[in-house]
Amino acid sequence: MDVPGHWTFLDPVAERLADFIQALPLGRARDVLHGVPLGHPLHPALVQTPIGCWLAAGLLDVTGGDDRAARRLTAAGLISLPPVLWSGWVDWSRLPPAQRRTGLVHAASAVTGALLHLCSLRARRHGHPLRGRMLGLSGTTVIGLTAALGGHLAFRQAAGAAHAEAEFRLAPPDWHPLGETDDFPADVPVRRRLGEVAVVVVHGSDDSWTVLADRCTHMAGSLAAGELIDGCVQCPVHRSRFRLSDGHPVQGPATAPQPRFDTRILGDHLEARPPLDP
Ligand code: FES
């Protein structure tokens, strides 16, 4: 499973394709395809439909079930594909090179599986049920391998993981000093450490204080190197925006909230700690 991640010969085509997808004028639909309103990546949720349909069709085929039902399930899987593919491509375009290579092989495999199911549907419709079954089972096998590679991409290569999930657990549980209040100029993100955890401190011009995990939940970019825009901090790597008031993403590709620490001013010092009920 690790092998495609090393296929650097894929980089020129991957880069061009990623630039093309990023330049598409998708507007807010891009965030919907990432899953920002859901608070969860959309692609793994959508992919259940075609996989479920094609698995069910395969079960009917191997158990001598109704061929018409298998045909309908094959067609339903194909009809459900466009949002699955769009959400996958939009997520893929924001990945680092090794993950993009694996993602490209994952996509090629998915398209192959879908084409086999399309051929299966044609064969069934033209009165060749046996050929249709064989093509359908081949397609489902390829889709199974595609799903395994997708799992590798999401978990082993952490393309779908929230990269700041452990920060509350790793930070000291009690109040911890971050510096004198004068050390933090207004509206400038400043990087500090809360024990082992890097955090970004924002002292608002209205004298508000925000301490977020510095490591972006999307792909671990440093928010302290980002910009403040409309009450949010924007990651410099793929431009996810997190609301300062609660850490929630208002612009993808990140879908998970940025961990936000409690703050207090003690004398002339800023202190922070993980929330008691995160
Ligand atoms: S690392 Fe991708 S948006 Fe922050």
PDB file of C-alpha atoms and ligand atoms in Angstrom:
ATOM      1  CA  MET A   1       0.000   0.000   0.000  1.00  0.00           C
ATOM      2  CA  ASP A   2       2.947   2.347   0.611  1.00  0.00           C
ATOM      3  CA  VAL A   3       4.292   1.935  -2.928  1.00  0.00           C
ATOM      4  CA  PRO A   4       2.127   4.472  -4.875  1.00  0.00           C
ATOM      5  CA  GLY A   5       3.144   7.203  -2.427  1.00  0.00           C
ATOM      6  CA  HIS A   6       6.704   6.912  -3.802  1.00  0.00           C
ATOM      7  CA  TRP A   7       5.759   7.141  -7.484  1.00  0.00           C
ATOM      8  CA  THR A   8       7.237  10.580  -8.139  1.00  0.00           C
ATOM      9  CA  PHE A   9       6.679  10.177 -11.891  1.00  0.00           C
ATOM     10  CA  LEU A  10       3.028  10.988 -11.128  1.00  0.00           C
ATOM     11  CA  ASP A  11       3.929  14.438  -9.797  1.00  0.00           C
ATOM     12  CA  PRO A  12       3.808  16.483 -13.039  1.00  0.00           C
ATOM     13  CA  VAL A  13       0.319  15.275 -13.934  1.00  0.00           C
ATOM     14  CA  ALA A  14      -0.833  15.456 -10.292  1.00  0.00           C
ATOM     15  CA  GLU A  15       0.371  19.037  -9.960  1.00  0.00           C
ATOM     16  CA  ARG A  16      -1.318  20.173 -13.159  1.00  0.00           C
ATOM     17  CA  LEU A  17      -4.561  18.443 -12.250  1.00  0.00           C
ATOM     18  CA  ALA A  18      -4.528  19.843  -8.700  1.00  0.00           C
ATOM     19  CA  ASP A  19      -3.942  23.381 -10.033  1.00  0.00           C
ATOM     20  CA  PHE A  20      -6.839  22.919 -12.455  1.00  0.00           C
ATOM     21  CA  ILE A  21      -9.215  21.713  -9.710  1.00  0.00           C
ATOM     22  CA  GLN A  22      -8.163  24.510  -7.362  1.00  0.00           C
ATOM     23  CA  ALA A  23      -8.809  27.087 -10.095  1.00  0.00           C
ATOM     24  CA  LEU A  24     -12.371  25.871 -10.780  1.00  0.00           C
ATOM     25  CA  PRO A  25     -14.911  28.572  -9.793  1.00  0.00           C
ATOM     26  CA  LEU A  26     -16.815  26.364  -7.339  1.00  0.00           C
ATOM     27  CA  GLY A  27     -17.534  29.099  -4.772  1.00  0.00           C
ATOM     28  CA  ARG A  28     -19.185  27.845  -1.580  1.00  0.00           C
ATOM     29  CA  ALA A  29     -19.811  24.461  -3.231  1.00  0.00           C
ATOM     30  CA  ARG A  30     -16.129  23.728  -2.656  1.00  0.00           C
ATOM     31  CA  ASP A  31     -16.604  23.914   1.120  1.00  0.00           C
ATOM     32  CA  VAL A  32     -19.745  21.769   0.881  1.00  0.00           C
ATOM     33  CA  LEU A  33     -17.769  19.165  -1.098  1.00  0.00           C
ATOM     34  CA  HIS A  34     -15.016  19.207   1.540  1.00  0.00           C
ATOM     35  CA  GLY A  35     -17.692  18.691   4.228  1.00  0.00           C
ATOM     36  CA  VAL A  36     -17.149  21.982   6.107  1.00  0.00           C
ATOM     37  CA  PRO A  37     -20.881  22.461   6.989  1.00  0.00           C
ATOM     38  CA  LEU A  38     -20.995  18.825   8.168  1.00  0.00           C
ATOM     39  CA  GLY A  39     -17.876  19.149  10.320  1.00  0.00           C
ATOM     40  CA  HIS A  40     -16.683  15.913   8.706  1.00  0.00           C
ATOM     41  CA  PRO A  41     -15.117  15.026   5.348  1.00  0.00           C
ATOM     42  CA  LEU A  42     -17.970  14.411   2.894  1.00  0.00           C
ATOM     43  CA  HIS A  43     -16.230  11.950   0.557  1.00  0.00           C
ATOM     44  CA  PRO A  44     -16.055   8.935   2.933  1.00  0.00           C
ATOM     45  CA  ALA A  45     -19.733   9.415   3.808  1.00  0.00           C
ATOM     46  CA  LEU A  46     -20.883   9.602   0.163  1.00  0.00           C
ATOM     47  CA  VAL A  47     -18.829   6.648  -0.972  1.00  0.00           C
ATOM     48  CA  GLN A  48     -21.024   4.302   1.078  1.00  0.00           C
ATOM     49  CA  THR A  49     -23.818   4.538  -1.519  1.00  0.00           C
ATOM     50  CA  PRO A  50     -22.085   3.112  -4.621  1.00  0.00           C
ATOM     51  CA  ILE A  51     -20.163   0.558  -2.563  1.00  0.00           C
ATOM     52  CA  GLY A  52     -23.363  -0.573  -0.844  1.00  0.00           C
ATOM     53  CA  CYS A  53     -25.286  -0.788  -4.138  1.00  0.00           C
ATOM     54  CA  TRP A  54     -22.572  -2.737  -5.931  1.00  0.00           C
ATOM     55  CA  LEU A  55     -21.979  -5.088  -2.991  1.00  0.00           C
ATOM     56  CA  ALA A  56     -25.707  -5.807  -2.825  1.00  0.00           C
ATOM     57  CA  ALA A  57     -25.814  -6.419  -6.602  1.00  0.00           C
ATOM     58  CA  GLY A  58     -22.856  -8.792  -6.234  1.00  0.00           C
ATOM     59  CA  LEU A  59     -24.618 -10.700  -3.452  1.00  0.00           C
ATOM     60  CA  LEU A  60     -27.698 -11.110  -5.652  1.00  0.00           C
ATOM     61  CA  ASP A  61     -25.472 -12.316  -8.490  1.00  0.00           C
ATOM     62  CA  VAL A  62     -23.642 -14.974  -6.459  1.00  0.00           C
ATOM     63  CA  THR A  63     -26.786 -16.214  -4.701  1.00  0.00           C
ATOM     64  CA  GLY A  64     -28.867 -16.484  -7.880  1.00  0.00           C
ATOM     65  CA  GLY A  65     -31.018 -13.496  -6.939  1.00  0.00           C
ATOM     66  CA  ASP A  66     -33.239 -11.357  -9.135  1.00  0.00           C
ATOM     67  CA  ASP A  67     -31.266 -10.048 -12.131  1.00  0.00           C
ATOM     68  CA  ARG A  68     -33.534  -7.009 -12.512  1.00  0.00           C
ATOM     69  CA  ALA A  69     -32.831  -6.000  -8.919  1.00  0.00           C
ATOM     70  CA  ALA A  70     -29.089  -6.452  -9.485  1.00  0.00           C
ATOM     71  CA  ARG A  71     -29.352  -4.303 -12.610  1.00  0.00           C
ATOM     72  CA  ARG A  72     -31.136  -1.546 -10.711  1.00  0.00           C
ATOM     73  CA  LEU A  73     -28.571  -1.627  -7.923  1.00  0.00           C
ATOM     74  CA  THR A  74     -25.755  -1.402 -10.470  1.00  0.00           C
ATOM     75  CA  ALA A  75     -27.451   1.611 -12.071  1.00  0.00           C
ATOM     76  CA  ALA A  76     -28.099   3.251  -8.674  1.00  0.00           C
ATOM     77  CA  GLY A  77     -24.407   2.922  -7.801  1.00  0.00           C
ATOM     78  CA  LEU A  78     -23.447   4.620 -11.054  1.00  0.00           C
ATOM     79  CA  ILE A  79     -26.013   7.421 -10.602  1.00  0.00           C
ATOM     80  CA  SER A  80     -24.664   8.153  -7.104  1.00  0.00           C
ATOM     81  CA  LEU A  81     -21.110   8.629  -8.386  1.00  0.00           C
ATOM     82  CA  PRO A  82     -20.844  12.332  -9.429  1.00  0.00           C
ATOM     83  CA  PRO A  83     -20.857  13.863  -5.910  1.00  0.00           C
ATOM     84  CA  VAL A  84     -18.557  11.055  -4.709  1.00  0.00           C
ATOM     85  CA  LEU A  85     -16.027  11.877  -7.423  1.00  0.00           C
ATOM     86  CA  TRP A  86     -16.323  15.653  -7.004  1.00  0.00           C
ATOM     87  CA  SER A  87     -15.815  15.525  -3.247  1.00  0.00           C
ATOM     88  CA  GLY A  88     -12.859  13.182  -3.682  1.00  0.00           C
ATOM     89  CA  TRP A  89     -11.148  15.354  -6.293  1.00  0.00           C
ATOM     90  CA  VAL A  90     -11.672  18.549  -4.291  1.00  0.00           C
ATOM     91  CA  ASP A  91     -10.140  16.945  -1.175  1.00  0.00           C
ATOM     92  CA  TRP A  92      -7.342  15.417  -3.232  1.00  0.00           C
ATOM     93  CA  SER A  93      -6.324  18.764  -4.744  1.00  0.00           C
ATOM     94  CA  ARG A  94      -5.329  19.995  -1.248  1.00  0.00           C
ATOM     95  CA  LEU A  95      -3.038  17.118  -0.323  1.00  0.00           C
ATOM     96  CA  PRO A  96       0.771  17.014  -0.021  1.00  0.00           C
ATOM     97  CA  PRO A  97       2.719  15.213  -2.813  1.00  0.00           C
ATOM     98  CA  ALA A  98       2.950  11.688  -1.330  1.00  0.00           C
ATOM     99  CA  GLN A  99      -0.767  11.631  -0.501  1.00  0.00           C
ATOM    100  CA  ARG A 100      -1.605  13.030  -3.936  1.00  0.00           C
ATOM    101  CA  ARG A 101       0.246  10.164  -5.620  1.00  0.00           C
ATOM    102  CA  THR A 102      -1.674   7.579  -3.609  1.00  0.00           C
ATOM    103  CA  GLY A 103      -4.871   9.531  -4.231  1.00  0.00           C
ATOM    104  CA  LEU A 104      -4.278   9.527  -7.971  1.00  0.00           C
ATOM    105  CA  VAL A 105      -3.920   5.730  -8.007  1.00  0.00           C
ATOM    106  CA  HIS A 106      -7.013   5.491  -5.771  1.00  0.00           C
ATOM    107  CA  ALA A 107      -8.956   7.627  -8.278  1.00  0.00           C
ATOM    108  CA  ALA A 108      -7.731   5.646 -11.303  1.00  0.00           C
ATOM    109  CA  SER A 109      -8.774   2.445  -9.569  1.00  0.00           C
ATOM    110  CA  ALA A 110     -12.206   3.912  -8.707  1.00  0.00           C
ATOM    111  CA  VAL A 111     -12.781   4.963 -12.316  1.00  0.00           C
ATOM    112  CA  THR A 112     -11.774   1.474 -13.511  1.00  0.00           C
ATOM    113  CA  GLY A 113     -14.233  -0.125 -11.086  1.00  0.00           C
ATOM    114  CA  ALA A 114     -17.002   2.252 -12.162  1.00  0.00           C
ATOM    115  CA  LEU A 115     -16.341   1.539 -15.860  1.00  0.00           C
ATOM    116  CA  LEU A 116     -16.576  -2.194 -15.204  1.00  0.00           C
ATOM    117  CA  HIS A 117     -19.967  -1.606 -13.564  1.00  0.00           C
ATOM    118  CA  LEU A 118     -21.048   0.517 -16.532  1.00  0.00           C
ATOM    119  CA  CYS A 119     -20.090  -2.334 -18.885  1.00  0.00           C
ATOM    120  CA  SER A 120     -21.911  -4.741 -16.572  1.00  0.00           C
ATOM    121  CA  LEU A 121     -25.061  -2.632 -16.819  1.00  0.00           C
ATOM    122  CA  ARG A 122     -24.846  -2.524 -20.616  1.00  0.00           C
ATOM    123  CA  ALA A 123     -24.356  -6.287 -20.800  1.00  0.00           C
ATOM    124  CA  ARG A 124     -27.349  -6.918 -18.513  1.00  0.00           C
ATOM    125  CA  ARG A 125     -29.516  -4.537 -20.538  1.00  0.00           C
ATOM    126  CA  HIS A 126     -28.548  -6.194 -23.814  1.00  0.00           C
ATOM    127  CA  GLY A 127     -29.526  -9.640 -22.618  1.00  0.00           C
ATOM    128  CA  HIS A 128     -26.133 -10.981 -21.481  1.00  0.00           C
ATOM    129  CA  PRO A 129     -26.745 -11.596 -17.768  1.00  0.00           C
ATOM    130  CA  LEU A 130     -23.762 -13.916 -17.268  1.00  0.00           C
ATOM    131  CA  ARG A 131     -21.332 -11.427 -18.801  1.00  0.00           C
ATOM    132  CA  GLY A 132     -23.024  -8.692 -16.763  1.00  0.00           C
ATOM    133  CA  ARG A 133     -22.491 -10.645 -13.541  1.00  0.00           C
ATOM    134  CA  MET A 134     -18.830 -11.328 -14.286  1.00  0.00           C
ATOM    135  CA  LEU A 135     -18.183  -7.674 -15.114  1.00  0.00           C
ATOM    136  CA  GLY A 136     -20.098  -6.567 -12.014  1.00  0.00           C
ATOM    137  CA  LEU A 137     -18.131  -8.873  -9.726  1.00  0.00           C
ATOM    138  CA  SER A 138     -14.867  -7.691 -11.311  1.00  0.00           C
ATOM    139  CA  GLY A 139     -15.943  -4.083 -10.767  1.00  0.00           C
ATOM    140  CA  THR A 140     -16.802  -4.740  -7.123  1.00  0.00           C
ATOM    141  CA  THR A 141     -13.419  -6.428  -6.587  1.00  0.00           C
ATOM    142  CA  VAL A 142     -11.626  -3.399  -8.037  1.00  0.00           C
ATOM    143  CA  ILE A 143     -13.782  -1.064  -5.916  1.00  0.00           C
ATOM    144  CA  GLY A 144     -12.853  -3.129  -2.838  1.00  0.00           C
ATOM    145  CA  LEU A 145      -9.155  -2.591  -3.596  1.00  0.00           C
ATOM    146  CA  THR A 146      -9.901   1.097  -4.194  1.00  0.00           C
ATOM    147  CA  ALA A 147     -11.538   1.331  -0.766  1.00  0.00           C
ATOM    148  CA  ALA A 148      -8.543  -0.365   0.869  1.00  0.00           C
ATOM    149  CA  LEU A 149      -6.200   2.155  -0.757  1.00  0.00           C
ATOM    150  CA  GLY A 150      -8.545   4.961   0.325  1.00  0.00           C
ATOM    151  CA  GLY A 151      -8.319   3.673   3.895  1.00  0.00           C
ATOM    152  CA  HIS A 152      -4.533   3.648   3.646  1.00  0.00           C
ATOM    153  CA  LEU A 153      -4.616   7.220   2.342  1.00  0.00           C
ATOM    154  CA  ALA A 154      -6.986   8.399   5.073  1.00  0.00           C
ATOM    155  CA  PHE A 155      -5.413   6.599   8.051  1.00  0.00           C
ATOM    156  CA  ARG A 156      -1.820   5.550   7.349  1.00  0.00           C
ATOM    157  CA  GLN A 157      -1.059   8.681   5.341  1.00  0.00           C
ATOM    158  CA  ALA A 158      -3.426  10.706   7.543  1.00  0.00           C
ATOM    159  CA  ALA A 159      -5.036  12.524   4.609  1.00  0.00           C
ATOM    160  CA  GLY A 160      -8.407  12.485   6.359  1.00  0.00           C
ATOM    161  CA  ALA A 161      -7.297  12.725   9.977  1.00  0.00           C
ATOM    162  CA  ALA A 162      -7.716  15.790  12.195  1.00  0.00           C
ATOM    163  CA  HIS A 163      -4.101  16.727  12.874  1.00  0.00           C
ATOM    164  CA  ALA A 164      -4.671  18.625  16.113  1.00  0.00           C
ATOM    165  CA  GLU A 165      -6.919  16.106  17.834  1.00  0.00           C
ATOM    166  CA  ALA A 166      -4.401  15.199  20.564  1.00  0.00           C
ATOM    167  CA  GLU A 167      -3.459  18.747  21.573  1.00  0.00           C
ATOM    168  CA  PHE A 168      -5.780  19.038  24.601  1.00  0.00           C
ATOM    169  CA  ARG A 169      -4.454  15.740  25.976  1.00  0.00           C
ATOM    170  CA  LEU A 170      -0.800  16.670  25.444  1.00  0.00           C
ATOM    171  CA  ALA A 171      -1.051  20.136  27.009  1.00  0.00           C
ATOM    172  CA  PRO A 172      -0.596  20.593  30.776  1.00  0.00           C
ATOM    173  CA  PRO A 173      -4.032  20.259  32.402  1.00  0.00           C
ATOM    174  CA  ASP A 174      -3.663  23.339  34.637  1.00  0.00           C
ATOM    175  CA  TRP A 175      -3.188  27.047  33.984  1.00  0.00           C
ATOM    176  CA  HIS A 176       0.136  27.638  32.288  1.00  0.00           C
ATOM    177  CA  PRO A 177       1.804  31.043  31.657  1.00  0.00           C
ATOM    178  CA  LEU A 178       2.270  32.090  28.022  1.00  0.00           C
ATOM    179  CA  GLY A 179       3.971  35.445  28.571  1.00  0.00           C
ATOM    180  CA  GLU A 180       3.403  39.024  29.638  1.00  0.00           C
ATOM    181  CA  THR A 181       0.417  40.696  28.013  1.00  0.00           C
ATOM    182  CA  ASP A 182       2.737  43.352  26.533  1.00  0.00           C
ATOM    183  CA  ASP A 183       4.495  40.575  24.563  1.00  0.00           C
ATOM    184  CA  PHE A 184       1.432  40.228  22.325  1.00  0.00           C
ATOM    185  CA  PRO A 185       0.821  43.087  19.879  1.00  0.00           C
ATOM    186  CA  ALA A 186      -2.816  43.555  18.859  1.00  0.00           C
ATOM    187  CA  ASP A 187      -4.068  41.535  15.876  1.00  0.00           C
ATOM    188  CA  VAL A 188      -0.823  39.672  15.279  1.00  0.00           C
ATOM    189  CA  PRO A 189      -0.730  35.852  15.636  1.00  0.00           C
ATOM    190  CA  VAL A 190       2.104  34.880  17.993  1.00  0.00           C
ATOM    191  CA  ARG A 191       3.438  31.347  18.468  1.00  0.00           C
ATOM    192  CA  ARG A 192       3.999  30.084  22.011  1.00  0.00           C
ATOM    193  CA  ARG A 193       4.314  26.720  23.759  1.00  0.00           C
ATOM    194  CA  LEU A 194       1.858  25.312  26.232  1.00  0.00           C
ATOM    195  CA  GLY A 195       4.061  22.549  27.632  1.00  0.00           C
ATOM    196  CA  GLU A 196       4.716  20.297  24.622  1.00  0.00           C
ATOM    197  CA  VAL A 197       1.968  21.833  22.525  1.00  0.00           C
ATOM    198  CA  ALA A 198       2.527  24.740  20.127  1.00  0.00           C
ATOM    199  CA  VAL A 199      -0.261  27.306  20.298  1.00  0.00           C
ATOM    200  CA  VAL A 200      -1.073  30.521  18.476  1.00  0.00           C
ATOM    201  CA  VAL A 201      -2.051  33.513  20.616  1.00  0.00           C
ATOM    202  CA  VAL A 202      -4.170  36.319  19.179  1.00  0.00           C
ATOM    203  CA  HIS A 203      -4.623  39.491  21.200  1.00  0.00           C
ATOM    204  CA  GLY A 204      -7.563  41.261  19.557  1.00  0.00           C
ATOM    205  CA  SER A 205      -7.684  45.043  19.201  1.00  0.00           C
ATOM    206  CA  ASP A 206     -10.858  44.854  21.363  1.00  0.00           C
ATOM    207  CA  ASP A 207      -8.621  43.364  24.109  1.00  0.00           C
ATOM    208  CA  SER A 208      -9.987  39.830  23.527  1.00  0.00           C
ATOM    209  CA  TRP A 209      -7.639  36.863  23.910  1.00  0.00           C
ATOM    210  CA  THR A 210      -7.634  33.703  21.825  1.00  0.00           C
ATOM    211  CA  VAL A 211      -5.345  30.709  22.193  1.00  0.00           C
ATOM    212  CA  LEU A 212      -5.713  27.998  19.542  1.00  0.00           C
ATOM    213  CA  ALA A 213      -3.598  24.940  18.801  1.00  0.00           C
ATOM    214  CA  ASP A 214      -0.984  26.114  16.300  1.00  0.00           C
ATOM    215  CA  ARG A 215      -1.063  22.885  14.280  1.00  0.00           C
ATOM    216  CA  CYS A 216      -3.785  23.171  11.615  1.00  0.00           C
ATOM    217  CA  THR A 217      -6.329  20.354  11.836  1.00  0.00           C
ATOM    218  CA  HIS A 218      -6.143  19.877   8.064  1.00  0.00           C
ATOM    219  CA  MET A 219      -2.485  19.048   7.415  1.00  0.00           C
ATOM    220  CA  ALA A 220      -0.595  20.460  10.399  1.00  0.00           C
ATOM    221  CA  GLY A 221       0.371  23.853   8.933  1.00  0.00           C
ATOM    222  CA  SER A 222       1.387  26.515  11.475  1.00  0.00           C
ATOM    223  CA  LEU A 223      -1.453  28.990  12.055  1.00  0.00           C
ATOM    224  CA  ALA A 224       0.993  31.443  13.656  1.00  0.00           C
ATOM    225  CA  ALA A 225       2.363  32.023  10.151  1.00  0.00           C
ATOM    226  CA  GLY A 226      -1.133  32.765   8.876  1.00  0.00           C
ATOM    227  CA  GLU A 227      -3.248  35.896   8.502  1.00  0.00           C
ATOM    228  CA  LEU A 228      -6.136  37.294  10.518  1.00  0.00           C
ATOM    229  CA  ILE A 229      -9.190  37.831   8.307  1.00  0.00           C
ATOM    230  CA  ASP A 230     -12.746  38.688   9.411  1.00  0.00           C
ATOM    231  CA  GLY A 231     -12.402  37.360  12.949  1.00  0.00           C
ATOM    232  CA  CYS A 232     -10.653  34.202  11.731  1.00  0.00           C
ATOM    233  CA  VAL A 233      -7.110  32.957  11.421  1.00  0.00           C
ATOM    234  CA  GLN A 234      -6.263  31.662   7.952  1.00  0.00           C
ATOM    235  CA  CYS A 235      -3.796  28.796   7.582  1.00  0.00           C
ATOM    236  CA  PRO A 236      -0.940  29.709   5.218  1.00  0.00           C
ATOM    237  CA  VAL A 237      -0.784  26.231   3.645  1.00  0.00           C
ATOM    238  CA  HIS A 238      -4.230  25.625   2.083  1.00  0.00           C
ATOM    239  CA  ARG A 239      -6.109  28.681   3.409  1.00  0.00           C
ATOM    240  CA  SER A 240      -8.505  26.992   5.822  1.00  0.00           C
ATOM    241  CA  ARG A 241     -10.057  29.646   8.070  1.00  0.00           C
ATOM    242  CA  PHE A 242     -10.842  29.063  11.738  1.00  0.00           C
ATOM    243  CA  ARG A 243     -13.082  31.358  13.778  1.00  0.00           C
ATOM    244  CA  LEU A 244     -11.178  32.893  16.670  1.00  0.00           C
ATOM    245  CA  SER A 245     -14.279  32.842  18.882  1.00  0.00           C
ATOM    246  CA  ASP A 246     -14.702  29.042  18.871  1.00  0.00           C
ATOM    247  CA  GLY A 247     -12.087  27.500  16.547  1.00  0.00           C
ATOM    248  CA  HIS A 248     -14.665  26.254  14.014  1.00  0.00           C
ATOM    249  CA  PRO A 249     -13.659  26.171  10.348  1.00  0.00           C
ATOM    250  CA  VAL A 250     -15.608  28.608   8.173  1.00  0.00           C
ATOM    251  CA  GLN A 251     -13.587  27.798   5.054  1.00  0.00           C
ATOM    252  CA  GLY A 252     -12.102  24.443   4.043  1.00  0.00           C
ATOM    253  CA  PRO A 253     -10.392  22.219   3.294  1.00  0.00           C
ATOM    254  CA  ALA A 254     -10.292  21.711   7.098  1.00  0.00           C
ATOM    255  CA  THR A 255     -13.523  20.272   8.475  1.00  0.00           C
ATOM    256  CA  ALA A 256     -12.529  19.716  12.124  1.00  0.00           C
ATOM    257  CA  PRO A 257     -12.474  22.596  14.613  1.00  0.00           C
ATOM    258  CA  GLN A 258      -9.170  23.957  15.822  1.00  0.00           C
ATOM    259  CA  PRO A 259      -8.692  23.168  19.566  1.00  0.00           C
ATOM    260  CA  ARG A 260      -9.306  26.373  21.528  1.00  0.00           C
ATOM    261  CA  PHE A 261      -7.839  26.801  25.014  1.00  0.00           C
ATOM    262  CA  ASP A 262      -9.305  28.674  27.984  1.00  0.00           C
ATOM    263  CA  THR A 263      -7.484  31.904  28.810  1.00  0.00           C
ATOM    264  CA  ARG A 264      -7.158  34.231  31.783  1.00  0.00           C
ATOM    265  CA  ILE A 265      -5.088  37.272  32.684  1.00  0.00           C
ATOM    266  CA  LEU A 266      -3.331  36.978  36.017  1.00  0.00           C
ATOM    267  CA  GLY A 267      -1.597  40.235  36.950  1.00  0.00           C
ATOM    268  CA  ASP A 268       0.140  41.163  33.701  1.00  0.00           C
ATOM    269  CA  HIS A 269       0.487  37.575  32.472  1.00  0.00           C
ATOM    270  CA  LEU A 270      -1.572  35.599  29.983  1.00  0.00           C
ATOM    271  CA  GLU A 271      -2.320  32.027  31.019  1.00  0.00           C
ATOM    272  CA  ALA A 272      -4.064  29.192  29.198  1.00  0.00           C
ATOM    273  CA  ARG A 273      -5.255  25.655  29.847  1.00  0.00           C
ATOM    274  CA  PRO A 274      -7.320  23.013  28.043  1.00  0.00           C
ATOM    275  CA  PRO A 275     -11.068  23.464  28.606  1.00  0.00           C
ATOM    276  CA  LEU A 276     -12.432  21.399  31.495  1.00  0.00           C
ATOM    277  CA  ASP A 277     -15.112  19.917  29.220  1.00  0.00           C
ATOM    278  CA  PRO A 278     -13.514  19.843  25.746  1.00  0.00           C
TER     279      PRO A 278
HETATM  280  S1  FES B   1      -2.539  22.644   6.489  1.00  0.00           S
HETATM  281 FE1  FES B   1      -4.056  22.617   4.956  1.00  0.00          FE
HETATM  282  S2  FES B   1      -5.321  24.265   5.505  1.00  0.00           S
HETATM  283 FE2  FES B   1      -3.880  24.208   7.073  1.00  0.00          FE
END
